[in-house]
Coordinates of C-alpha atoms in Angstrom, one line a residue:
M1 CA 125.7 -6.9 216.3
A2 CA 128.6 -4.7 217.2
T3 CA 131.0 -7.6 217.1
L4 CA 129.6 -8.7 213.7
G5 CA 130.1 -5.2 212.3
F6 CA 133.7 -5.2 213.7
Y7 CA 134.6 -8.5 211.9
R8 CA 133.0 -7.2 208.7
K9 CA 135.1 -4.1 208.9
I10 CA 138.3 -6.1 209.5
R11 CA 137.5 -8.4 206.6
R12 CA 136.9 -5.3 204.3
Y13 CA 140.2 -3.9 205.5
L14 CA 142.0 -7.1 204.4
E15 CA 140.2 -7.1 201.1
I16 CA 141.3 -3.5 200.4
F17 CA 144.8 -4.3 201.5
R18 CA 144.9 -7.3 199.1
V19 CA 143.8 -5.2 196.1
F20 CA 146.3 -2.4 196.9
V21 CA 149.1 -4.9 197.1
K22 CA 147.9 -6.6 193.9
Y23 CA 148.2 -3.4 191.9
N24 CA 151.2 -2.0 193.9
L25 CA 149.2 1.1 194.9
F26 CA 151.0 1.9 198.1
S27 CA 154.3 2.8 196.5
L28 CA 152.6 4.0 193.3
L29 CA 150.4 6.5 195.0
Y30 CA 153.1 8.0 197.1
K31 CA 155.8 8.0 194.4
E32 CA 153.7 9.3 191.4
I33 CA 151.2 11.6 193.0
Q34 CA 153.5 13.0 195.7
R35 CA 156.5 13.5 193.4
N36 CA 154.8 14.7 190.2
Y37 CA 152.0 16.7 191.6
V38 CA 152.0 17.7 195.3
S39 CA 155.6 18.2 196.2
N40 CA 156.9 20.0 193.1
N41 CA 153.6 21.3 191.8
K42 CA 154.4 19.8 188.4
V43 CA 151.2 18.8 186.6
T44 CA 151.6 16.4 183.7
S45 CA 149.2 17.6 181.1
C46 CA 150.4 15.3 178.4
Y47 CA 148.3 12.2 178.5
A48 CA 150.7 10.4 176.1
D49 CA 153.1 9.8 179.0
V50 CA 153.0 6.0 178.8
E51 CA 154.4 5.3 182.2
N52 CA 151.9 7.6 184.0
Q53 CA 149.1 6.2 181.9
K54 CA 149.9 2.7 183.1
N55 CA 150.0 3.7 186.7
A56 CA 146.7 5.6 186.4
E57 CA 145.2 2.5 184.8
K58 CA 146.3 0.4 187.8
L59 CA 144.4 2.8 190.1
R60 CA 141.3 2.6 187.9
L61 CA 141.4 -1.2 187.8
A62 CA 141.8 -1.3 191.6
F63 CA 138.8 1.0 192.2
E64 CA 136.7 -1.1 189.8
E65 CA 137.6 -4.3 191.7
L66 CA 136.9 -2.7 195.1
G67 CA 133.3 -1.9 194.2
P68 CA 130.7 0.9 194.3
T69 CA 132.2 3.1 197.0
F70 CA 135.6 3.3 195.3
V71 CA 134.1 3.5 191.8
K72 CA 132.1 6.6 193.0
L73 CA 135.2 7.9 194.8
G74 CA 137.2 7.6 191.6
Q75 CA 134.4 9.3 189.6
I76 CA 134.3 12.3 192.0
M77 CA 138.1 12.5 192.0
S78 CA 138.1 12.7 188.2
K79 CA 136.2 16.0 188.5
R80 CA 139.0 17.5 190.7
P81 CA 142.1 18.5 188.8
D82 CA 143.3 20.1 192.1
L83 CA 143.6 16.6 193.6
L84 CA 145.4 14.5 190.9
P85 CA 147.6 14.9 187.9
Q86 CA 146.0 15.1 184.5
S87 CA 146.9 11.5 183.5
Y88 CA 145.0 10.2 186.5
I89 CA 142.0 12.5 185.9
Q90 CA 141.7 11.2 182.4
E91 CA 141.9 7.5 183.4
L92 CA 139.5 7.8 186.3
S93 CA 136.9 9.4 184.1
H94 CA 136.8 6.1 182.2
L95 CA 135.8 4.1 185.3
Q96 CA 133.4 1.2 184.3
D97 CA 130.9 0.2 186.9
K98 CA 130.2 -3.3 185.5
V99 CA 130.2 -6.5 187.7
K100 CA 129.0 -10.0 187.5
P101 CA 125.2 -10.1 187.9
L102 CA 123.5 -11.6 190.9
D103 CA 120.8 -14.2 190.5
F104 CA 117.3 -12.7 190.7
T105 CA 116.4 -14.7 193.8
R106 CA 119.2 -12.8 195.6
M107 CA 117.7 -9.5 194.5
I108 CA 114.3 -10.1 196.1
D109 CA 115.2 -8.4 199.4
S110 CA 115.4 -5.1 197.6
F111 CA 111.7 -5.4 196.8
E112 CA 110.8 -5.2 200.5
G113 CA 107.9 -2.9 200.9
F114 CA 107.2 -2.9 197.2
Q115 CA 103.7 -4.3 197.6
C116 CA 102.8 -1.3 199.7
T117 CA 103.4 1.1 196.9
I118 CA 101.5 -0.6 194.1
G119 CA 97.9 0.2 193.6
G120 CA 95.3 -1.9 191.8
M121 CA 96.4 -5.3 193.2
D122 CA 93.9 -8.1 193.8
E123 CA 92.9 -9.0 197.4
K124 CA 95.0 -12.2 197.3
S125 CA 98.1 -10.4 196.3
S126 CA 97.6 -7.6 198.8
K127 CA 97.4 -10.1 201.7
R128 CA 100.7 -11.7 200.8
S129 CA 103.1 -11.3 203.7
A130 CA 106.3 -11.9 201.9
V131 CA 107.8 -10.9 198.6
D132 CA 108.9 -13.7 196.3
V133 CA 109.7 -14.2 192.7
D134 CA 106.1 -15.1 191.8
F135 CA 104.8 -12.0 193.4
I136 CA 107.3 -9.7 191.5
T137 CA 106.8 -11.3 188.2
G138 CA 103.0 -11.2 188.8
V139 CA 102.9 -7.5 189.3
F140 CA 104.1 -6.9 185.8
D141 CA 102.6 -8.2 182.6
E142 CA 106.0 -9.7 181.7
F143 CA 109.3 -9.7 183.6
N144 CA 112.6 -11.1 182.4
T145 CA 114.6 -12.1 185.4
K146 CA 117.8 -12.0 183.4
P147 CA 119.3 -8.5 183.8
I148 CA 120.1 -6.5 180.7
A149 CA 122.7 -4.4 182.7
S150 CA 124.6 -5.1 185.9
A151 CA 126.6 -2.5 187.9
S152 CA 127.9 -2.5 191.5
I153 CA 124.9 -0.4 192.7
A154 CA 122.0 -1.9 190.8
Q155 CA 120.8 -4.3 188.1
V156 CA 118.4 -3.4 185.3
Y157 CA 115.6 -5.7 184.1
E158 CA 113.3 -5.6 181.1
A159 CA 109.5 -5.9 181.8
S160 CA 106.2 -4.6 180.6
I161 CA 103.2 -2.8 182.2
G162 CA 99.9 -2.3 180.4
G163 CA 101.5 -3.4 177.1
Q164 CA 104.3 -0.8 177.5
K165 CA 107.9 -1.9 177.7
V166 CA 109.6 -0.7 180.9
A167 CA 113.1 -0.9 182.5
V168 CA 113.2 -1.9 186.2
K169 CA 116.3 -0.8 188.1
V170 CA 116.8 -2.7 191.3
A171 CA 119.4 -1.9 194.0
R172 CA 121.7 -4.7 195.1
P173 CA 120.8 -5.9 198.6
G174 CA 123.1 -5.1 201.5
L175 CA 124.7 -2.3 199.6
I176 CA 124.2 0.4 202.2
D177 CA 125.9 -1.7 204.9
K178 CA 128.9 -2.3 202.7
I179 CA 129.2 1.3 201.7
N180 CA 129.0 2.5 205.3
I181 CA 131.9 0.2 206.2
D182 CA 133.9 1.6 203.3
L183 CA 133.1 5.2 204.4
S184 CA 134.2 4.3 208.0
I185 CA 137.5 2.9 206.7
I186 CA 138.1 6.0 204.5
N187 CA 137.4 8.2 207.6
D188 CA 139.9 6.0 209.7
L189 CA 142.6 6.5 207.0
K190 CA 141.9 10.2 206.5
P191 CA 145.0 11.4 208.5
I192 CA 147.2 9.1 206.4
I193 CA 145.6 10.1 203.1
V194 CA 146.0 13.8 203.9
K195 CA 149.6 13.4 205.0
V196 CA 150.8 11.1 202.2
G197 CA 148.8 12.9 199.5
G198 CA 149.6 16.3 200.7
F199 CA 146.0 17.4 200.3
G200 CA 145.8 19.4 203.5
K201 CA 147.3 22.5 201.9
K202 CA 145.4 22.1 198.7
I203 CA 141.8 21.4 199.7
N204 CA 139.6 20.9 202.7
F205 CA 139.5 17.1 202.8
D206 CA 136.5 17.0 205.2
E207 CA 134.5 19.0 202.7
F208 CA 135.6 16.7 199.9
L209 CA 134.4 13.6 202.0
D210 CA 131.1 15.4 202.7
E211 CA 130.5 16.0 199.0
F212 CA 131.3 12.3 198.4
R213 CA 128.8 11.1 201.1
E214 CA 126.1 13.4 199.7
L215 CA 126.7 12.0 196.2
L216 CA 126.4 8.4 197.5
N217 CA 123.3 9.1 199.5
K218 CA 121.5 10.6 196.4
E219 CA 122.5 7.7 194.2
L220 CA 121.4 5.1 196.7
D221 CA 117.9 6.5 196.9
F222 CA 116.2 5.8 193.6
R223 CA 113.4 8.3 194.5
N224 CA 116.0 11.0 193.8
E225 CA 116.6 9.6 190.3
A226 CA 112.8 9.4 189.8
R227 CA 112.5 13.2 190.6
N228 CA 115.4 13.9 188.3
L229 CA 113.7 12.0 185.4
K230 CA 110.5 13.9 185.9
R231 CA 112.3 17.2 185.9
F232 CA 114.3 16.6 182.7
H233 CA 111.2 15.0 181.0
E234 CA 109.4 18.3 181.6
N235 CA 112.4 20.4 180.4
F236 CA 112.5 18.6 177.1
A237 CA 108.7 18.1 176.7
D238 CA 108.7 20.5 173.7
I239 CA 111.8 19.0 171.9
D240 CA 110.7 15.9 170.0
E241 CA 114.3 14.8 169.1
V242 CA 115.4 14.5 172.7
R243 CA 113.8 11.9 174.8
I244 CA 113.9 11.3 178.6
P245 CA 112.4 8.1 180.1
A246 CA 109.0 8.6 181.8
V247 CA 108.6 7.4 185.4
Y248 CA 106.0 5.0 186.7
E249 CA 105.7 6.6 190.1
D250 CA 103.3 4.0 191.6
Y251 CA 106.0 1.4 191.2
C252 CA 109.0 3.3 192.6
T253 CA 110.6 2.9 196.0
E254 CA 113.9 3.7 197.6
S255 CA 115.4 0.6 196.0
V256 CA 113.3 0.1 192.9
L257 CA 112.9 2.4 189.9
V258 CA 110.5 1.7 187.1
M259 CA 110.8 3.8 184.0
E260 CA 110.0 3.9 180.3
Y261 CA 112.3 1.6 178.3
M262 CA 114.4 3.5 175.8
E263 CA 115.4 1.8 172.6
G264 CA 118.6 2.8 170.9
T265 CA 122.3 2.2 170.4
P266 CA 124.8 3.7 172.9
A267 CA 126.7 6.5 171.2
K268 CA 130.0 4.7 171.9
E269 CA 128.9 1.9 169.6
L270 CA 127.9 4.0 166.7
S271 CA 130.3 3.4 163.8
K272 CA 128.4 2.2 160.8
I273 CA 126.3 5.2 159.8
D274 CA 127.3 7.8 157.3
P275 CA 129.2 11.0 158.4
E276 CA 126.3 13.3 157.8
K277 CA 124.1 11.5 160.3
R278 CA 126.9 11.2 162.8
S279 CA 127.4 15.0 162.5
H280 CA 123.7 15.5 163.1
Y281 CA 123.7 13.4 166.2
A282 CA 126.9 15.2 167.5
H283 CA 125.2 18.6 167.2
L284 CA 121.9 17.4 168.6
I285 CA 123.8 16.0 171.7
S286 CA 125.8 19.2 172.2
S287 CA 122.9 21.6 171.7
S288 CA 120.6 19.7 174.0
Y289 CA 123.3 19.6 176.7
L290 CA 124.1 23.3 176.4
K291 CA 120.4 23.9 176.9
Q292 CA 120.5 21.9 180.1
V293 CA 123.4 24.0 181.4
Y294 CA 122.6 27.6 180.3
L295 CA 118.8 27.6 179.9
D296 CA 117.6 25.0 182.5
G297 CA 120.4 25.3 185.1
V298 CA 120.2 21.6 185.8
Y299 CA 122.2 19.0 183.8
H300 CA 123.1 15.3 183.5
A301 CA 126.3 15.0 185.5
D302 CA 127.6 11.8 183.9
P303 CA 126.9 12.1 180.2
H304 CA 129.4 9.5 179.0
A305 CA 128.8 7.7 175.7
G306 CA 127.0 4.7 177.4
N307 CA 124.3 7.0 178.9
I308 CA 123.3 8.6 175.5
L309 CA 121.3 6.4 173.1
I310 CA 121.1 7.1 169.4
Q311 CA 117.7 6.2 168.0
E312 CA 116.9 5.2 164.4
D313 CA 114.4 8.1 163.8
G314 CA 117.1 10.7 164.2
G315 CA 116.5 11.4 167.9
I316 CA 118.6 10.7 171.0
A317 CA 117.7 9.6 174.6
Y318 CA 119.5 10.3 177.9
I319 CA 119.4 7.6 180.5
D320 CA 120.8 7.1 184.1
F321 CA 120.0 10.3 186.0
G322 CA 121.4 9.2 189.3
A323 CA 124.0 12.0 189.2
V324 CA 122.6 15.5 188.3
G325 CA 124.4 18.8 188.6
I326 CA 122.7 22.1 189.5
I327 CA 124.1 25.6 188.7
D328 CA 123.1 28.6 190.8
G329 CA 122.1 31.8 189.0
E330 CA 125.4 33.7 189.7
L331 CA 127.7 30.9 188.5
R332 CA 125.5 30.3 185.4
R333 CA 125.6 34.1 184.6
N334 CA 129.4 34.2 185.0
M335 CA 129.9 31.1 182.9
L336 CA 127.6 32.4 180.2
N337 CA 129.6 35.7 180.2
L338 CA 132.8 33.6 179.9
F339 CA 131.4 31.7 177.0
Y340 CA 130.0 34.9 175.4
G341 CA 133.5 36.5 175.7
I342 CA 135.0 33.4 174.0
Y343 CA 132.3 33.4 171.3
K344 CA 132.8 37.1 170.6
Q345 CA 136.6 36.7 170.9
N346 CA 136.6 39.5 173.5
V347 CA 139.4 38.9 176.0
D348 CA 138.3 41.5 178.5
I349 CA 134.7 40.1 178.9
A350 CA 136.1 36.5 179.2
F351 CA 138.8 37.8 181.7
E352 CA 136.3 39.5 184.0
A353 CA 134.0 36.5 184.0
F354 CA 136.9 34.1 184.8
L355 CA 138.0 36.2 187.7
K356 CA 134.4 36.2 189.1
I357 CA 134.2 32.4 188.7
A358 CA 137.6 32.0 190.5
N359 CA 136.6 34.7 193.1
I360 CA 139.9 36.6 192.9
N361 CA 141.0 40.2 192.3
K362 CA 143.2 41.5 189.4
E363 CA 145.9 42.4 191.9
E364 CA 146.4 38.7 192.8
I365 CA 147.6 37.6 189.3
N366 CA 149.8 38.8 186.4
V367 CA 147.0 40.4 184.3
R368 CA 148.9 40.8 181.1
K369 CA 150.2 37.3 181.1
F370 CA 146.9 35.8 182.0
K371 CA 145.1 37.7 179.2
L372 CA 147.7 36.4 176.7
D373 CA 147.0 32.8 177.8
L374 CA 143.2 33.5 177.7
D375 CA 143.5 34.9 174.2
D376 CA 145.3 31.7 173.2
L377 CA 142.4 29.7 174.7
I378 CA 139.9 31.8 172.8
A379 CA 141.7 31.1 169.5
K380 CA 141.8 27.4 170.2
Q381 CA 138.1 27.4 171.0
N382 CA 137.1 29.3 167.9
Y383 CA 139.5 27.9 165.4
G384 CA 140.6 24.5 166.7
M385 CA 139.3 21.4 165.1
G386 CA 139.2 17.8 166.2
E387 CA 140.5 18.4 169.8
R388 CA 139.0 18.8 173.2
Q389 CA 138.8 22.4 174.4
N390 CA 136.7 22.4 177.6
D391 CA 139.5 21.1 179.9
N392 CA 141.6 24.1 178.9
Y393 CA 139.8 26.2 181.6
A394 CA 141.1 23.9 184.4
K395 CA 144.6 23.9 182.9
L396 CA 144.5 27.7 182.8
A397 CA 143.3 27.9 186.4
M398 CA 146.0 25.4 187.6
K399 CA 148.7 27.4 185.8
Y400 CA 147.9 30.4 187.9
N401 CA 147.1 28.5 191.1
L402 CA 143.4 29.5 191.0
A403 CA 140.8 27.5 193.0
L404 CA 137.7 27.0 190.8
P405 CA 134.4 26.2 192.7
S406 CA 133.6 22.5 192.8
D407 CA 130.3 23.1 190.9
F408 CA 132.4 24.5 188.0
S409 CA 134.8 21.5 188.1
T410 CA 131.9 19.1 188.0
L411 CA 130.3 20.9 185.1
E412 CA 133.6 21.1 183.2
R413 CA 134.1 17.4 183.5
A414 CA 130.6 16.8 182.1
L415 CA 131.3 19.2 179.2
V416 CA 134.6 17.3 178.5
L417 CA 132.6 14.0 178.4
I418 CA 130.0 15.5 176.0
E419 CA 132.8 17.0 173.9
G420 CA 134.5 13.7 173.7
V421 CA 131.3 11.9 172.6
C422 CA 130.7 14.5 169.9
L423 CA 134.2 14.3 168.6
E424 CA 133.9 10.5 168.3
L425 CA 130.8 11.1 166.2
D426 CA 132.3 14.0 164.2
P427 CA 136.0 14.6 164.2
K428 CA 135.4 18.2 162.9
F429 CA 133.0 19.0 165.7
S430 CA 133.4 22.3 167.5
I431 CA 131.1 23.0 170.5
I432 CA 131.3 26.8 169.9
D433 CA 129.1 26.3 166.8
D434 CA 126.3 25.0 168.9
A435 CA 126.9 27.5 171.7
R436 CA 126.2 30.5 169.5
P437 CA 122.4 30.1 169.2
I438 CA 122.1 29.1 172.9
I439 CA 124.1 32.2 173.9
A440 CA 121.9 34.4 171.7
K441 CA 118.7 32.9 173.2
V442 CA 119.9 33.4 176.7
M443 CA 121.0 37.0 176.1
L444 CA 117.6 37.8 174.6
Q445 CA 115.8 36.2 177.6
R446 CA 118.1 38.0 180.0
Y447 CA 117.4 41.5 178.6
S448 CA 113.9 41.0 177.3
P449 CA 111.0 43.3 178.5
F450 CA 109.1 40.2 179.7
R451 CA 112.0 39.2 182.0
A452 CA 112.2 42.8 183.3
A453 CA 108.5 42.8 183.9
E454 CA 108.7 39.4 185.6
Y455 CA 111.6 40.6 187.8
F456 CA 109.8 43.7 188.9
Q457 CA 106.6 41.7 189.5
L458 CA 108.5 39.3 191.8
E459 CA 110.3 42.1 193.5
G460 CA 107.3 44.5 193.6
D461 CA 106.2 43.7 197.1
K462 CA 109.7 44.4 198.4
Y463 CA 109.8 47.8 196.7
L464 CA 106.3 48.6 197.8
E465 CA 107.2 47.9 201.4
I466 CA 110.3 50.1 201.0
F467 CA 108.2 53.0 199.7
K468 CA 105.6 52.5 202.4
N469 CA 108.2 52.7 205.1
L470 CA 110.1 55.5 203.4
P471 CA 108.4 58.4 205.4
Q472 CA 109.0 56.6 208.6
G473 CA 112.5 55.9 207.6
I474 CA 113.2 59.5 206.8
N475 CA 111.7 60.5 210.1
D476 CA 113.9 57.9 211.9
V477 CA 116.9 59.4 210.2
I478 CA 115.9 63.0 211.2
E479 CA 115.2 61.8 214.8
T480 CA 118.6 60.1 214.9
I481 CA 120.3 63.3 213.7
R482 CA 118.3 65.4 216.1
G483 CA 119.1 63.0 218.9
Y484 CA 122.8 63.0 217.9
R485 CA 122.8 66.8 217.9
I486 CA 121.1 67.0 221.3
E487 CA 123.5 64.5 222.7
K488 CA 126.4 66.5 221.4
I489 CA 124.9 69.8 222.9
E490 CA 124.4 68.1 226.2
E491 CA 127.9 66.8 226.2
K492 CA 129.2 70.3 225.5
S493 CA 127.0 71.7 228.3
R494 CA 128.4 69.2 230.7
Q495 CA 131.9 70.1 229.7
L496 CA 131.1 73.9 230.2
R497 CA 129.6 73.2 233.6
R498 CA 132.7 71.2 234.6
A499 CA 134.9 74.1 233.4
R500 CA 132.8 76.6 235.4
I501 CA 133.0 74.5 238.5
V502 CA 136.7 74.1 238.2
D503 CA 137.1 77.9 237.6
S504 CA 134.8 78.8 240.6
T505 CA 136.6 76.3 242.8
A506 CA 139.9 77.9 241.9
K507 CA 138.6 81.4 242.6
Y508 CA 137.2 80.3 246.0
V509 CA 140.4 78.7 246.9
F510 CA 142.4 81.9 245.9
V511 CA 140.0 84.1 247.9
S512 CA 140.2 81.7 250.9
I513 CA 144.0 81.9 250.8
I514 CA 143.8 85.7 250.8
M515 CA 141.4 85.7 253.7
A516 CA 143.5 83.3 255.7
A517 CA 146.7 85.4 255.0
S518 CA 144.9 88.7 255.8
A519 CA 143.5 87.3 259.1
Y520 CA 147.1 86.2 260.1
L521 CA 148.5 89.7 259.3
A522 CA 145.7 91.4 261.3
T523 CA 146.8 89.6 264.4
Q524 CA 150.3 91.0 264.2
P525 CA 151.5 93.6 266.9
E526 CA 152.7 96.1 264.3
T527 CA 150.0 98.6 263.5
S528 CA 150.8 99.0 259.8
I529 CA 150.9 95.2 259.1
S530 CA 147.8 94.7 261.2
N531 CA 145.9 97.4 259.3
L532 CA 147.0 95.8 256.0
G533 CA 145.7 92.5 257.2
I534 CA 142.3 94.0 258.1
A535 CA 142.0 95.7 254.8
G536 CA 143.0 92.5 252.9
F537 CA 140.4 90.5 255.0
I538 CA 137.7 93.0 254.1
V539 CA 138.5 92.9 250.4
A540 CA 138.6 89.1 250.4
L541 CA 135.3 89.0 252.2
L542 CA 133.7 91.2 249.5
L543 CA 135.2 89.1 246.7
F544 CA 133.8 86.0 248.4
A545 CA 130.4 87.6 248.6
A546 CA 130.6 88.7 244.9
L547 CA 131.5 85.1 243.8
F548 CA 128.7 83.6 245.8
I549 CA 126.1 86.0 244.3
K550 CA 127.5 85.4 240.7
N551 CA 127.2 81.6 240.9
Q552 CA 123.6 81.6 242.1

């Protein structure tokens, strides 16, 4: 098995090398990315640069040819303006994950264990030891073995259960092994990628790869997508115009996802309806997406035009929830404050929010210049027409060399996609128009008495515990202070005792010297000197006795 894995890896190495040579990527990546972006820190923001656009297109085509690992790698790189120039970011965001479909007989392996999850089978079916085409088609009322969509990760089939039309998403067999080989190769080449791309100083490449692996793991397990669908279905349960496919849980496995079939036309193919309806759909898409971001805190992370269906009754449907973004409370609050500052055209509010998002202090940037640029961004957001605005945040951050959190970059890319879809529908579209009611609603919720009551209810036990322990806490503080004072007094006493001992010792030594000198003089033959010695000895003896009595 180890030898087989080794040969598979070598074969994949050769395949990657062939594609890189075909598109001349070795020289292109070093020359374009290193020269224009990393070495000189010059970011080409003009997407009209024809030469850069052609080179970026070569990279996109190579990634599409190399399959799911590189398609997903390109998609996650398109969310990171700190990795690539703007022309490459734009091109990689258009990655198409379409491949030639496999015959259904080759997809059967992905149904392994499928019979264990399905309830209500007859005894004959439940005893079947192997899964085959007849078994799969027999589980459903109808099953069309010709796929209606084919991508590098999965194929989608049309079927029906209980008279209801369903979509069956089936993972391509052997996919995990291939992706693991690709990940191993990328890990082998990591030192070269970091050195040639110069990413070591820009980002933590290990963290980037961990984020990439996590994304793949989530998308390869269709149970994650099933949970995402249920979550979004609940979030939009009260909004009739926005539809999320329902999940048939009893038919879902790690490799098979069965969900409600959504009728509709992809937003990218909508061109023959009147402008008023197009404008309606644009505002419905943007308002529903802003709800996901600012109200729900969980959003569709890949909302390109193919994943949004326009329905004839005036509604829309979101599909393909393999990639979902989640915003924590702090980032959502800061982003809302940023959007609120832009909406109110208040530079100071937007400035403070932007600094919190970037996690920097005012001392680290030129405040006056930054505010002037931010004011220009606010003017474009409020008065610009027919142009994208959401990528201006990344451009502003890059201009001042600010590192925005990856969650913010992911969300910004999603907002750019949504904005692009809406502008295609309505050239006069401005996302700020749909943001105003959402901002107002969030602000009302944030400062409503009900939210305050809910907060105190949730935090009540914590505060109760604090009040219960307050007397003991105060007592502990008093005891600590008392102990500190006693310790200081004892230390002072020790110092005084040491001083007295030193003083007493000095006095004893002095008296001893007098006694010794007097005794010496008392032994001299001359009477006067001898008498002086005797007198001195007696005085010294009295002093010694007085010292002894005093120290008792």
